[in-house]
Short mmCIF file of C-alpha atoms in Angstrom, two decimals:
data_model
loop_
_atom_site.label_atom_id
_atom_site.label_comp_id
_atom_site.label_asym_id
_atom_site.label_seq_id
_atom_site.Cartn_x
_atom_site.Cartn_y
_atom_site.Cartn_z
CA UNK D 1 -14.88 -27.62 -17.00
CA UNK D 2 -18.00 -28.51 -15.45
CA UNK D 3 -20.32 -25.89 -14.06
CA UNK D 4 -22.28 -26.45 -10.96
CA UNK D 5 -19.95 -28.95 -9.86
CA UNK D 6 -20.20 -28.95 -6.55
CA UNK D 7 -22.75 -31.37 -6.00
CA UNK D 8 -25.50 -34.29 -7.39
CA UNK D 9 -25.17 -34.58 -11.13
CA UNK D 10 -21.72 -32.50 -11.49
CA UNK D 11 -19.85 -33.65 -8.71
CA UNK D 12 -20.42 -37.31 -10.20
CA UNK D 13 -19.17 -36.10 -13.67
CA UNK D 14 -16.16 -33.97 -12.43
CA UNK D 15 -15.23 -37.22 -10.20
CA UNK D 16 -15.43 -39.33 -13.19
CA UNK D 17 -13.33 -37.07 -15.10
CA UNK D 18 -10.75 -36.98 -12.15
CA UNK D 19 -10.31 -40.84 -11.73
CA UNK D 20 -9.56 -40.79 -16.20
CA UNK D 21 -6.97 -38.43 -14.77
CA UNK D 22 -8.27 -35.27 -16.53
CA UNK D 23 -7.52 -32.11 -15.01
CA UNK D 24 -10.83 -30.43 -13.95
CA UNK D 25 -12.37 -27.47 -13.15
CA UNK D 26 -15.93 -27.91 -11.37
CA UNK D 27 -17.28 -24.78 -9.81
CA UNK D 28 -20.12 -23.82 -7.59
CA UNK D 29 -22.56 -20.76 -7.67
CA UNK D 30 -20.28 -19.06 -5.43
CA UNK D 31 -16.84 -19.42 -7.99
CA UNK D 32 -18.99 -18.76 -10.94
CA UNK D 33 -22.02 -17.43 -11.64
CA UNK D 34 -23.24 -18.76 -15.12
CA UNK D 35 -25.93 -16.23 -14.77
CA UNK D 36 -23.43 -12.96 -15.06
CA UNK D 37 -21.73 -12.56 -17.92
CA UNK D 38 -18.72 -10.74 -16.74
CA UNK D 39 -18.28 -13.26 -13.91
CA UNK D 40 -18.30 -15.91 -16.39
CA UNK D 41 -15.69 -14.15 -18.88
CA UNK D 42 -13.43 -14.00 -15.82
CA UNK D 43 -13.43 -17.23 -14.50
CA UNK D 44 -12.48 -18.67 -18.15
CA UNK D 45 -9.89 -16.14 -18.68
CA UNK D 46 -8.41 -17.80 -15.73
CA UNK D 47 -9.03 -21.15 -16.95
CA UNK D 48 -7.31 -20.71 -20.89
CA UNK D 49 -8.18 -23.53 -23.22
CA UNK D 50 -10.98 -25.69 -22.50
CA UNK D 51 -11.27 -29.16 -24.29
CA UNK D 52 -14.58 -30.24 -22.84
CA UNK D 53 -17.41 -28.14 -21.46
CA UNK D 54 -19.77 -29.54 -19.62
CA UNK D 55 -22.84 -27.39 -18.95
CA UNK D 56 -24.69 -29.14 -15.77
CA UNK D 57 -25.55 -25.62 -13.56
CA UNK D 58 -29.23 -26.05 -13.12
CA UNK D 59 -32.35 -24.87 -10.86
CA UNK D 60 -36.03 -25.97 -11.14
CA UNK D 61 -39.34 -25.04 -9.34
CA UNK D 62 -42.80 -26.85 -9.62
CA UNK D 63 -46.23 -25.12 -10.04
CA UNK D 64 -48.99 -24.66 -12.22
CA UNK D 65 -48.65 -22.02 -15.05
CA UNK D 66 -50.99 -20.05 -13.44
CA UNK D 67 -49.19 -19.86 -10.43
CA UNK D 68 -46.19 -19.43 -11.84
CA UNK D 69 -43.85 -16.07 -10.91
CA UNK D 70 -41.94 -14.52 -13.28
CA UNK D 71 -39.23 -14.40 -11.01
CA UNK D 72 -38.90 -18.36 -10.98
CA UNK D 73 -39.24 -17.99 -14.94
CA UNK D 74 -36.24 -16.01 -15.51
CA UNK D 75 -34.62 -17.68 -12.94
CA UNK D 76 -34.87 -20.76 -14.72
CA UNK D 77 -34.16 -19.21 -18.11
CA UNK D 78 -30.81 -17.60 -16.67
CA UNK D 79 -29.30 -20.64 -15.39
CA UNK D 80 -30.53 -23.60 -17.60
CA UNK D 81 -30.66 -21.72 -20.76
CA UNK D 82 -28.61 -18.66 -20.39
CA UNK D 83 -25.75 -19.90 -18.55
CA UNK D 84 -24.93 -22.55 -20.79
CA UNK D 85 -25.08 -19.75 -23.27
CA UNK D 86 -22.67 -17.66 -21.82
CA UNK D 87 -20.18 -20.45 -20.60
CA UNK D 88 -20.41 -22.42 -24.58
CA UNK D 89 -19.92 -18.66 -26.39
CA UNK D 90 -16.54 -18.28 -23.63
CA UNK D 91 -15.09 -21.59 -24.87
CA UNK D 92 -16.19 -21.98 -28.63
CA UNK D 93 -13.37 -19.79 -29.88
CA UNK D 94 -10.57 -21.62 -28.65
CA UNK D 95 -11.91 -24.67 -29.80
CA UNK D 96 -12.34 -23.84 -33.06
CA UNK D 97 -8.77 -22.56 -33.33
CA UNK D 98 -7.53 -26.18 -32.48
CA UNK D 99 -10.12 -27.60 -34.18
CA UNK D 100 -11.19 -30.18 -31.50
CA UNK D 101 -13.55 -29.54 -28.07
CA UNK D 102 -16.35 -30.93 -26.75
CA UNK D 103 -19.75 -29.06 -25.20
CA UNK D 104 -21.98 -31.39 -23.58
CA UNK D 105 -24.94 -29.78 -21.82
CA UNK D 106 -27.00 -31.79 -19.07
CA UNK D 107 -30.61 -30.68 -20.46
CA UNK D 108 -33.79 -33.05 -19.31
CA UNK D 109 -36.25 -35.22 -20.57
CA UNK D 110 -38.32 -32.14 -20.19
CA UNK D 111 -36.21 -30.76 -22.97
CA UNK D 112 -37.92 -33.20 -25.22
CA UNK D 113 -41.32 -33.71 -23.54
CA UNK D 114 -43.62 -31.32 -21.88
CA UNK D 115 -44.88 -32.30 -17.96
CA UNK D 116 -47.17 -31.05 -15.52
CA UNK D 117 -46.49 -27.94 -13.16
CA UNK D 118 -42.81 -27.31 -15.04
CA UNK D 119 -43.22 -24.47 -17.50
CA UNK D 120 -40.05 -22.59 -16.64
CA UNK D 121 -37.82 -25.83 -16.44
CA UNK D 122 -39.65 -27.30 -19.28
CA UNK D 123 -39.67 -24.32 -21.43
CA UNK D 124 -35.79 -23.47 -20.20
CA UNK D 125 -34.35 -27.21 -21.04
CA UNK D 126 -36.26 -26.97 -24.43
CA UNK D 127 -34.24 -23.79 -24.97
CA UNK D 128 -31.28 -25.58 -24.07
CA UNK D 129 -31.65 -28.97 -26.23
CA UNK D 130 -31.97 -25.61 -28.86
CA UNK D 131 -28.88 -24.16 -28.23
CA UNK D 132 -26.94 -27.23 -28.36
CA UNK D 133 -28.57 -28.06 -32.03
CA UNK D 134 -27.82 -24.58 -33.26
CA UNK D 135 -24.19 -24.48 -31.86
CA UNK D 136 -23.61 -28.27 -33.57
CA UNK D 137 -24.78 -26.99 -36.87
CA UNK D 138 -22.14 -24.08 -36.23
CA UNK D 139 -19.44 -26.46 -35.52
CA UNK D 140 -20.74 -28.93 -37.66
CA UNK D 141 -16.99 -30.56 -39.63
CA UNK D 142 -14.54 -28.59 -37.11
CA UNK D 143 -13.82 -31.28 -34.90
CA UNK D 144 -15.57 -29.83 -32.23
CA UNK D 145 -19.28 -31.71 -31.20
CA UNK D 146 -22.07 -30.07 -29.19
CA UNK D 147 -24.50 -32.82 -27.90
CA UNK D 148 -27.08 -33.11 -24.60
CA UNK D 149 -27.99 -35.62 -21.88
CA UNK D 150 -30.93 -35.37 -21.41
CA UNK D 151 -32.23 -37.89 -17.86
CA UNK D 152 -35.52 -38.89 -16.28
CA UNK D 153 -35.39 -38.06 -12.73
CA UNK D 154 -31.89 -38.72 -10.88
CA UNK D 155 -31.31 -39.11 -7.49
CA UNK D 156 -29.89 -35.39 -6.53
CA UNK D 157 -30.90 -32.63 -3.82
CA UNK D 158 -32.89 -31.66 -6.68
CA UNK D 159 -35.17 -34.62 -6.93
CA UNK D 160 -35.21 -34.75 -3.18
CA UNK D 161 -36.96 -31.23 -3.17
CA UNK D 162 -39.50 -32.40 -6.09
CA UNK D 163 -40.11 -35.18 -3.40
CA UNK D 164 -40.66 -33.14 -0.54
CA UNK D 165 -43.36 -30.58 -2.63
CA UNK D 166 -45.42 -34.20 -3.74
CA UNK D 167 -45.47 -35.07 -0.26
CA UNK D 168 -46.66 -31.76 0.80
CA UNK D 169 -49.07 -31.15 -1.52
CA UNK D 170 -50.68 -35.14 -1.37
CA UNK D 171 -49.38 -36.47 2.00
CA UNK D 172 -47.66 -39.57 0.49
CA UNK D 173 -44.94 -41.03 2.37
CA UNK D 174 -41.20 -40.37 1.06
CA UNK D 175 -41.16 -43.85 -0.67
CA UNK D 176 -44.43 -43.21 -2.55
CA UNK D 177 -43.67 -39.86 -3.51
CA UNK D 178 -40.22 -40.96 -5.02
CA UNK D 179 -42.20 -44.02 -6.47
CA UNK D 180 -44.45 -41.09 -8.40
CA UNK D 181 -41.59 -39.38 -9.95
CA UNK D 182 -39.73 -42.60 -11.18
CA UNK D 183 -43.13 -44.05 -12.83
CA UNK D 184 -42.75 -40.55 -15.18
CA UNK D 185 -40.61 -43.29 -16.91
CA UNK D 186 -40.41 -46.56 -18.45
CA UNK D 187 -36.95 -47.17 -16.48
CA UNK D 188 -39.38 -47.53 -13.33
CA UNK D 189 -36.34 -45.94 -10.90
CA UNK D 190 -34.41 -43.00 -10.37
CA UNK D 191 -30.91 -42.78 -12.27
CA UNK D 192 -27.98 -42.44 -10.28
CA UNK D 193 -25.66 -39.54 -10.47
CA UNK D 194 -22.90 -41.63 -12.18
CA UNK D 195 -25.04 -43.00 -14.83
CA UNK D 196 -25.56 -39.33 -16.14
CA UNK D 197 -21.46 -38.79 -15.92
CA UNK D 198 -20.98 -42.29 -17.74
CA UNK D 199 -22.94 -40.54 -20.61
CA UNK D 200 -21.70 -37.55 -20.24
CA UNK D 201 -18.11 -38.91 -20.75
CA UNK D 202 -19.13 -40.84 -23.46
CA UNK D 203 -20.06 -37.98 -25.77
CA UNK D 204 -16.88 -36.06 -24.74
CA UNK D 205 -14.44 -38.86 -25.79
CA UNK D 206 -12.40 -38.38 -28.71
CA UNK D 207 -13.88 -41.23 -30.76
CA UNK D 208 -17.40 -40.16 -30.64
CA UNK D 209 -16.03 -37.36 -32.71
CA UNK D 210 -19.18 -38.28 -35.58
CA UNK D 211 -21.49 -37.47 -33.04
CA UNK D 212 -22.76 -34.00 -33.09
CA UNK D 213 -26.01 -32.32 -32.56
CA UNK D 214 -27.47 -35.14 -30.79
CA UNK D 215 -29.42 -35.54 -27.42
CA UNK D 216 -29.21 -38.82 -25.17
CA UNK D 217 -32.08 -39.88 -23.81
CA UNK D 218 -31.99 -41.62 -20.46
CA UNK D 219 -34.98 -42.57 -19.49
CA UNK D 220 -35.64 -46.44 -20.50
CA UNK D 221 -37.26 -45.70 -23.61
CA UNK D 222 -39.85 -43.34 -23.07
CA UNK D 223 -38.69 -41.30 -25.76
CA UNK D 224 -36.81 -42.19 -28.78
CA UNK D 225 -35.52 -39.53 -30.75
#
């Protein structure tokens, strides 16, 4: 199951999953809502038993602090923090039962690292990096993991926005602008879609079983935790 799977980062994970011949479910906004809880309990009850959870639905704005709404706050907070909430409390129980699942939430380096003009999405993918630690600690010798991926900047509809507001607000060209966001890390690039799902897959395999808790970093070595 991954959520906002529609496009960019999920689409690229649910395809991976596909061509390892997994059955998958990858829904948009308009299937299910992570954001409403009773819209999420009824599009798992469809589903039954989940092995792997992927939590990838995300939103993000950019502005300073003091210009930022409450409205995009909460936004933020409902999809990046309290969706993957919602969708990991749906699936724990069955994975317990059978003693084996895996929940691997797409957070951010921002869920490690604080950046300019990204309170809410900062603030939200700390929250999430949070949620994953405290579920692993639940889960902790069950068989079932709970780890993040956490990327630099990938090339998604997302990004392109983030690109469109620097040249905006600075009147850089498309190839500077990008150029700004992928110096925010040592890799020096964007990441492509795929290299998120290759991690992604990693942690969900059966024989990464000892790894629980954890976030992976993508970002070239900016930050090592």
């Amino acid at each position: 199951m991954v959520t906002g799977g529609t496009r960019g980062i999920g689409a690229a994970i649910a395809e991976w999953f596909r061509r390892a011949g997994d059955t998958v479910y990858a829904p948009g906004r308009a299937e299910c809502d992570v954001t409403d809880e009773a819209a999420v309990h009824a599009y798992f009850a469809k589903l039954g038993l989940v092995d792997v959870l992927v939590n990838n639905a995300g939103v993000s704005s950019s502005a300073p602090l003091a210009k930022t709404t409450v409205h995009d706050w909460h936004d933020q907070f409902e999809v990046n923090a309290t969706g993957a909430f919602l969708c990991t409390r749906e699936v724990l129980p069955g994975m317990r039962q059978r003693d084996h699942g895996r929940v691997v939430t797409v957070a951010s380096t921002a869920g490690h690292a604080g950046f300019r003009y990204t309170a809410g999405y900062t603030a939200s993918k700390h929250a999430a990096v949070g949620l994953t630690r405290a579920v692993a600690a639940e889960v902790a010798g069950s068989g079932v993991t709970a780890n993040a991926v956490c990327p630099a900047f990938v090339r998604t509809d997302m990004t392109a926005e983030s690109v469109a507001r620097i040249r905006a607000r600075t009147g850089r060209n498309e190839t500077e602008a990008e150029a700004a966001l992928a110096a925010a890390a040592p890799l020096g690039r964007l990441l492509e879609p795929r290299e998120v799902a290759y991690a992604v897959a990693f942690l969900a395999a059966r024989e990464t079983a000892a790894i629980n808790g954890q976030t992976l970093v993508l970002d070239g070595g900016g930050i090592q935790r």
